[in-house]
Amino acid sequence: MIQPEPQYSVRLARSGADLRAAQRLRYIVFVEELGAGGELVDHVNRLEQDRFDPFFDHLLLVDQARAAPDHVVGVYRLLRQDQARRAGQFYSEDEYDLGVLKASGRPLLELGRSCLHPDYRGGMGMYHLWHALAAYVEAHGIEILFGVASFHGTDTTALAAPLSMLHHRHLAPPDLRVTARAPGAVAMDRIAPEALDRRAAMLAVPALIKAYLRLGGFVGQDAYLDRAFNTTDVCLILDVARMNESQRAIYTRPVRA
């Protein structure tokens, strides 16, 4: 059967039903596809959820051509500093020491749980989310965006090349360099620069991480093994002031459905 062309719109979640739609999509991607778990995951109702959900803003990519509740086909979680204070911390503080960012005095925004429905990957969906994210950043005066992004699995030997490439070529400057916390911290500097096959290493980097690198993003010091989610995480940091005009255009230019 021929599927109709997507009819995209992006908005923040406005109700409990919106949040549950986001959590259902997250269950499909993170639990069923990637093997993640967690204390609050609801397998009966197929919801990927945690204690932080009530504090985040949830950015929803909606395809109006799909029937509800499956019309939510992409999500992003957004947590400003005032929301993090109410939550007691930023989500990623369990994995990374964010002291250098928090001490900067600059407005911060944590990004998380970014995903697209498998049917919508490789199209324009992520650009619609980015364009809405850019508007959110401008509206709230955000200067630094950060959040963990993941490699599937926790075999750091298998991931040695891409992790080393990120460390050697994209390590954050000292004023942005968050550090992974023990006991989950693992070194990313695993292969010497001269021994790296850079092309092969970059091919092994997940698409979302590559997208942030194209925007001028950096990675923090060391990776973190998240065994509950079956991932090896890196912390990505994006300083809006360091972006050049071509990088800004990637996520601020208008997009069409």
PDB file of C-alpha atoms in Angstrom, residues 12-189:
ATOM      1  CA  LEU A  12       5.422  21.126  22.317  1.00  0.00           C
ATOM      2  CA  ALA A  13       3.439  18.466  24.166  1.00  0.00           C
ATOM      3  CA  ARG A  14       0.320  20.030  25.666  1.00  0.00           C
ATOM      4  CA  SER A  15      -1.322  17.161  27.527  1.00  0.00           C
ATOM      5  CA  GLY A  16      -0.842  13.815  29.155  1.00  0.00           C
ATOM      6  CA  ALA A  17      -1.975  12.190  25.922  1.00  0.00           C
ATOM      7  CA  ASP A  18       0.796  14.030  24.024  1.00  0.00           C
ATOM      8  CA  LEU A  19       3.384  12.819  26.536  1.00  0.00           C
ATOM      9  CA  ARG A  20       2.167   9.234  26.293  1.00  0.00           C
ATOM     10  CA  ALA A  21       2.400   9.415  22.498  1.00  0.00           C
ATOM     11  CA  ALA A  22       6.031  10.514  22.857  1.00  0.00           C
ATOM     12  CA  GLN A  23       6.712   7.728  25.343  1.00  0.00           C
ATOM     13  CA  ARG A  24       5.162   5.167  22.985  1.00  0.00           C
ATOM     14  CA  LEU A  25       7.503   6.247  20.211  1.00  0.00           C
ATOM     15  CA  ARG A  26      10.453   6.129  22.602  1.00  0.00           C
ATOM     16  CA  TYR A  27       9.453   2.580  23.552  1.00  0.00           C
ATOM     17  CA  ILE A  28       9.514   1.508  19.898  1.00  0.00           C
ATOM     18  CA  VAL A  29      12.968   3.012  19.350  1.00  0.00           C
ATOM     19  CA  PHE A  30      14.818   2.641  22.636  1.00  0.00           C
ATOM     20  CA  VAL A  31      13.270  -0.508  24.133  1.00  0.00           C
ATOM     21  CA  GLU A  32      12.156  -2.639  21.180  1.00  0.00           C
ATOM     22  CA  GLU A  33      14.803  -1.568  18.685  1.00  0.00           C
ATOM     23  CA  LEU A  34      17.823  -0.867  20.892  1.00  0.00           C
ATOM     24  CA  GLY A  35      17.147  -3.090  23.920  1.00  0.00           C
ATOM     25  CA  ALA A  36      16.999  -0.368  26.556  1.00  0.00           C
ATOM     26  CA  GLY A  37      15.386  -0.796  29.956  1.00  0.00           C
ATOM     27  CA  GLY A  38      14.774   1.133  33.155  1.00  0.00           C
ATOM     28  CA  GLU A  39      12.880   0.983  36.425  1.00  0.00           C
ATOM     29  CA  LEU A  40       9.883   2.967  35.165  1.00  0.00           C
ATOM     30  CA  VAL A  41       9.573   1.454  31.688  1.00  0.00           C
ATOM     31  CA  ASP A  42       5.979   0.256  31.259  1.00  0.00           C
ATOM     32  CA  HIS A  43       6.107  -2.884  29.128  1.00  0.00           C
ATOM     33  CA  VAL A  44       2.369  -3.532  29.458  1.00  0.00           C
ATOM     34  CA  ASN A  45       1.412  -0.191  27.895  1.00  0.00           C
ATOM     35  CA  ARG A  46       4.637   0.052  25.866  1.00  0.00           C
ATOM     36  CA  LEU A  47       5.828   3.362  27.352  1.00  0.00           C
ATOM     37  CA  GLU A  48       9.484   4.365  27.801  1.00  0.00           C
ATOM     38  CA  GLN A  49       9.395   6.792  30.718  1.00  0.00           C
ATOM     39  CA  ASP A  50      11.445   8.025  33.665  1.00  0.00           C
ATOM     40  CA  ARG A  51      11.191  10.389  36.620  1.00  0.00           C
ATOM     41  CA  PHE A  52      12.453  13.345  34.576  1.00  0.00           C
ATOM     42  CA  ASP A  53       9.620  13.381  32.046  1.00  0.00           C
ATOM     43  CA  PRO A  54       7.362  15.737  34.060  1.00  0.00           C
ATOM     44  CA  PHE A  55      10.101  18.403  34.132  1.00  0.00           C
ATOM     45  CA  PHE A  56      11.088  18.409  30.453  1.00  0.00           C
ATOM     46  CA  ASP A  57       9.435  20.163  27.562  1.00  0.00           C
ATOM     47  CA  HIS A  58       8.689  17.554  24.903  1.00  0.00           C
ATOM     48  CA  LEU A  59       9.065  18.679  21.302  1.00  0.00           C
ATOM     49  CA  LEU A  60       6.862  16.563  19.049  1.00  0.00           C
ATOM     50  CA  LEU A  61       7.151  15.956  15.320  1.00  0.00           C
ATOM     51  CA  VAL A  62       3.647  15.165  14.125  1.00  0.00           C
ATOM     52  CA  ASP A  63       2.586  13.636  10.824  1.00  0.00           C
ATOM     53  CA  GLN A  64      -0.999  14.751  10.328  1.00  0.00           C
ATOM     54  CA  ALA A  65      -1.416  12.073   7.656  1.00  0.00           C
ATOM     55  CA  ARG A  66      -1.104   9.301  10.259  1.00  0.00           C
ATOM     56  CA  ALA A  67      -3.933   8.235  12.541  1.00  0.00           C
ATOM     57  CA  ALA A  68      -3.637   9.098  16.235  1.00  0.00           C
ATOM     58  CA  PRO A  69      -1.997   8.021  18.504  1.00  0.00           C
ATOM     59  CA  ASP A  70       0.721   7.094  15.996  1.00  0.00           C
ATOM     60  CA  HIS A  71       0.842  10.598  14.542  1.00  0.00           C
ATOM     61  CA  VAL A  72       3.850  11.483  16.758  1.00  0.00           C
ATOM     62  CA  VAL A  73       6.805  10.337  14.652  1.00  0.00           C
ATOM     63  CA  GLY A  74       9.675  12.248  16.266  1.00  0.00           C
ATOM     64  CA  VAL A  75      10.529  13.606  19.695  1.00  0.00           C
ATOM     65  CA  TYR A  76      13.093  15.683  21.560  1.00  0.00           C
ATOM     66  CA  ARG A  77      13.246  16.303  25.313  1.00  0.00           C
ATOM     67  CA  LEU A  78      14.301  19.836  26.316  1.00  0.00           C
ATOM     68  CA  LEU A  79      15.355  20.860  29.837  1.00  0.00           C
ATOM     69  CA  ARG A  80      16.275  24.441  30.746  1.00  0.00           C
ATOM     70  CA  GLN A  81      18.145  25.376  33.936  1.00  0.00           C
ATOM     71  CA  ASP A  82      15.013  26.477  35.775  1.00  0.00           C
ATOM     72  CA  GLN A  83      13.392  23.125  34.973  1.00  0.00           C
ATOM     73  CA  ALA A  84      16.542  21.256  36.053  1.00  0.00           C
ATOM     74  CA  ARG A  85      16.452  23.040  39.411  1.00  0.00           C
ATOM     75  CA  ARG A  86      12.916  21.785  39.952  1.00  0.00           C
ATOM     76  CA  ALA A  87      13.996  18.264  38.952  1.00  0.00           C
ATOM     77  CA  GLY A  88      16.991  18.461  41.290  1.00  0.00           C
ATOM     78  CA  GLN A  89      19.564  18.059  38.498  1.00  0.00           C
ATOM     79  CA  PHE A  90      20.054  17.764  34.774  1.00  0.00           C
ATOM     80  CA  TYR A  91      19.333  14.263  33.492  1.00  0.00           C
ATOM     81  CA  SER A  92      22.901  13.737  32.228  1.00  0.00           C
ATOM     82  CA  GLU A  93      24.482  14.701  35.565  1.00  0.00           C
ATOM     83  CA  ASP A  94      24.257  11.034  36.562  1.00  0.00           C
ATOM     84  CA  GLU A  95      26.818  10.354  33.824  1.00  0.00           C
ATOM     85  CA  TYR A  96      28.795  13.598  33.442  1.00  0.00           C
ATOM     86  CA  ASP A  97      30.177  16.285  35.716  1.00  0.00           C
ATOM     87  CA  LEU A  98      28.627  19.427  34.227  1.00  0.00           C
ATOM     88  CA  GLY A  99      30.383  21.800  36.615  1.00  0.00           C
ATOM     89  CA  VAL A 100      32.242  23.706  33.900  1.00  0.00           C
ATOM     90  CA  LEU A 101      28.981  24.479  32.075  1.00  0.00           C
ATOM     91  CA  LYS A 102      26.998  25.381  35.181  1.00  0.00           C
ATOM     92  CA  ALA A 103      29.795  27.660  36.403  1.00  0.00           C
ATOM     93  CA  SER A 104      29.845  29.556  33.107  1.00  0.00           C
ATOM     94  CA  GLY A 105      26.743  31.557  34.021  1.00  0.00           C
ATOM     95  CA  ARG A 106      25.475  31.120  30.457  1.00  0.00           C
ATOM     96  CA  PRO A 107      21.924  29.876  29.749  1.00  0.00           C
ATOM     97  CA  LEU A 108      21.940  26.117  29.221  1.00  0.00           C
ATOM     98  CA  LEU A 109      19.577  23.692  27.506  1.00  0.00           C
ATOM     99  CA  GLU A 110      19.828  19.925  27.841  1.00  0.00           C
ATOM    100  CA  LEU A 111      18.645  17.816  24.902  1.00  0.00           C
ATOM    101  CA  GLY A 112      17.680  14.173  25.200  1.00  0.00           C
ATOM    102  CA  ARG A 113      15.666  11.173  23.995  1.00  0.00           C
ATOM    103  CA  SER A 114      15.924  12.355  20.399  1.00  0.00           C
ATOM    104  CA  CYS A 115      14.441   9.794  18.029  1.00  0.00           C
ATOM    105  CA  LEU A 116      12.476   9.309  14.839  1.00  0.00           C
ATOM    106  CA  HIS A 117      10.076   6.528  13.974  1.00  0.00           C
ATOM    107  CA  PRO A 118      11.884   4.017  11.702  1.00  0.00           C
ATOM    108  CA  ASP A 119       9.564   4.911   8.803  1.00  0.00           C
ATOM    109  CA  TYR A 120      10.711   8.558   8.898  1.00  0.00           C
ATOM    110  CA  ARG A 121      14.477   8.260   8.956  1.00  0.00           C
ATOM    111  CA  GLY A 122      16.444   9.667   6.058  1.00  0.00           C
ATOM    112  CA  GLY A 123      13.789  12.249   5.195  1.00  0.00           C
ATOM    113  CA  MET A 124      13.074  15.788   6.319  1.00  0.00           C
ATOM    114  CA  GLY A 125      11.712  14.948   9.753  1.00  0.00           C
ATOM    115  CA  MET A 126      14.844  15.803  11.730  1.00  0.00           C
ATOM    116  CA  TYR A 127      15.188  19.132   9.932  1.00  0.00           C
ATOM    117  CA  HIS A 128      11.672  20.068  11.035  1.00  0.00           C
ATOM    118  CA  LEU A 129      12.632  19.254  14.617  1.00  0.00           C
ATOM    119  CA  TRP A 130      15.853  21.253  14.342  1.00  0.00           C
ATOM    120  CA  HIS A 131      14.062  24.277  12.938  1.00  0.00           C
ATOM    121  CA  ALA A 132      11.606  24.215  15.852  1.00  0.00           C
ATOM    122  CA  LEU A 133      14.506  23.711  18.255  1.00  0.00           C
ATOM    123  CA  ALA A 134      16.234  26.793  16.845  1.00  0.00           C
ATOM    124  CA  ALA A 135      13.108  28.843  17.514  1.00  0.00           C
ATOM    125  CA  TYR A 136      12.958  27.478  21.084  1.00  0.00           C
ATOM    126  CA  VAL A 137      16.633  28.349  21.645  1.00  0.00           C
ATOM    127  CA  GLU A 138      16.074  31.911  20.434  1.00  0.00           C
ATOM    128  CA  ALA A 139      12.886  32.368  22.466  1.00  0.00           C
ATOM    129  CA  HIS A 140      14.610  31.323  25.701  1.00  0.00           C
ATOM    130  CA  GLY A 141      17.965  33.000  25.076  1.00  0.00           C
ATOM    131  CA  ILE A 142      19.877  29.709  25.194  1.00  0.00           C
ATOM    132  CA  GLU A 143      23.628  29.916  24.601  1.00  0.00           C
ATOM    133  CA  ILE A 144      24.864  26.349  25.219  1.00  0.00           C
ATOM    134  CA  LEU A 145      23.104  23.134  24.233  1.00  0.00           C
ATOM    135  CA  PHE A 146      24.273  19.754  25.501  1.00  0.00           C
ATOM    136  CA  GLY A 147      23.168  16.188  26.052  1.00  0.00           C
ATOM    137  CA  VAL A 148      24.258  12.591  25.767  1.00  0.00           C
ATOM    138  CA  ALA A 149      24.115  10.728  22.467  1.00  0.00           C
ATOM    139  CA  SER A 150      24.745   7.056  22.100  1.00  0.00           C
ATOM    140  CA  PHE A 151      26.489   4.254  20.296  1.00  0.00           C
ATOM    141  CA  HIS A 152      24.538   0.999  20.463  1.00  0.00           C
ATOM    142  CA  GLY A 153      26.172  -1.559  22.743  1.00  0.00           C
ATOM    143  CA  THR A 154      28.849  -1.347  25.430  1.00  0.00           C
ATOM    144  CA  ASP A 155      31.777  -3.101  23.709  1.00  0.00           C
ATOM    145  CA  THR A 156      34.309  -0.286  23.701  1.00  0.00           C
ATOM    146  CA  THR A 157      36.856  -2.440  21.858  1.00  0.00           C
ATOM    147  CA  ALA A 158      34.469  -2.635  18.906  1.00  0.00           C
ATOM    148  CA  LEU A 159      33.895   1.119  19.191  1.00  0.00           C
ATOM    149  CA  ALA A 160      37.561   2.045  19.605  1.00  0.00           C
ATOM    150  CA  ALA A 161      37.929   3.711  16.193  1.00  0.00           C
ATOM    151  CA  PRO A 162      34.927   6.085  16.280  1.00  0.00           C
ATOM    152  CA  LEU A 163      35.507   6.945  19.945  1.00  0.00           C
ATOM    153  CA  SER A 164      39.164   7.730  19.265  1.00  0.00           C
ATOM    154  CA  MET A 165      38.283   9.835  16.231  1.00  0.00           C
ATOM    155  CA  LEU A 166      35.837  11.901  18.312  1.00  0.00           C
ATOM    156  CA  HIS A 167      38.460  12.400  21.013  1.00  0.00           C
ATOM    157  CA  HIS A 168      41.251  13.418  18.645  1.00  0.00           C
ATOM    158  CA  ARG A 169      39.230  15.667  16.322  1.00  0.00           C
ATOM    159  CA  HIS A 170      36.237  16.951  18.285  1.00  0.00           C
ATOM    160  CA  LEU A 171      37.211  17.195  21.970  1.00  0.00           C
ATOM    161  CA  ALA A 172      35.613  20.225  23.600  1.00  0.00           C
ATOM    162  CA  PRO A 173      37.784  23.199  24.579  1.00  0.00           C
ATOM    163  CA  PRO A 174      38.459  23.502  28.323  1.00  0.00           C
ATOM    164  CA  ASP A 175      35.610  25.957  28.963  1.00  0.00           C
ATOM    165  CA  LEU A 176      33.093  23.404  27.627  1.00  0.00           C
ATOM    166  CA  ARG A 177      34.809  20.130  28.548  1.00  0.00           C
ATOM    167  CA  VAL A 178      32.501  18.135  30.790  1.00  0.00           C
ATOM    168  CA  THR A 179      33.921  14.864  32.153  1.00  0.00           C
ATOM    169  CA  ALA A 180      32.371  11.414  32.519  1.00  0.00           C
ATOM    170  CA  ARG A 181      31.809  10.173  36.051  1.00  0.00           C
ATOM    171  CA  ALA A 182      33.119   6.985  37.625  1.00  0.00           C
ATOM    172  CA  PRO A 183      32.367   4.107  37.639  1.00  0.00           C
ATOM    173  CA  GLY A 184      30.888   4.264  34.123  1.00  0.00           C
ATOM    174  CA  ALA A 185      33.608   6.443  32.591  1.00  0.00           C
ATOM    175  CA  VAL A 186      35.770   4.892  29.873  1.00  0.00           C
ATOM    176  CA  ALA A 187      38.595   6.521  27.926  1.00  0.00           C
ATOM    177  CA  MET A 188      37.853   7.486  24.330  1.00  0.00           C
ATOM    178  CA  ASP A 189      41.540   7.887  23.416  1.00  0.00           C
TER     179      ASP A 189
END
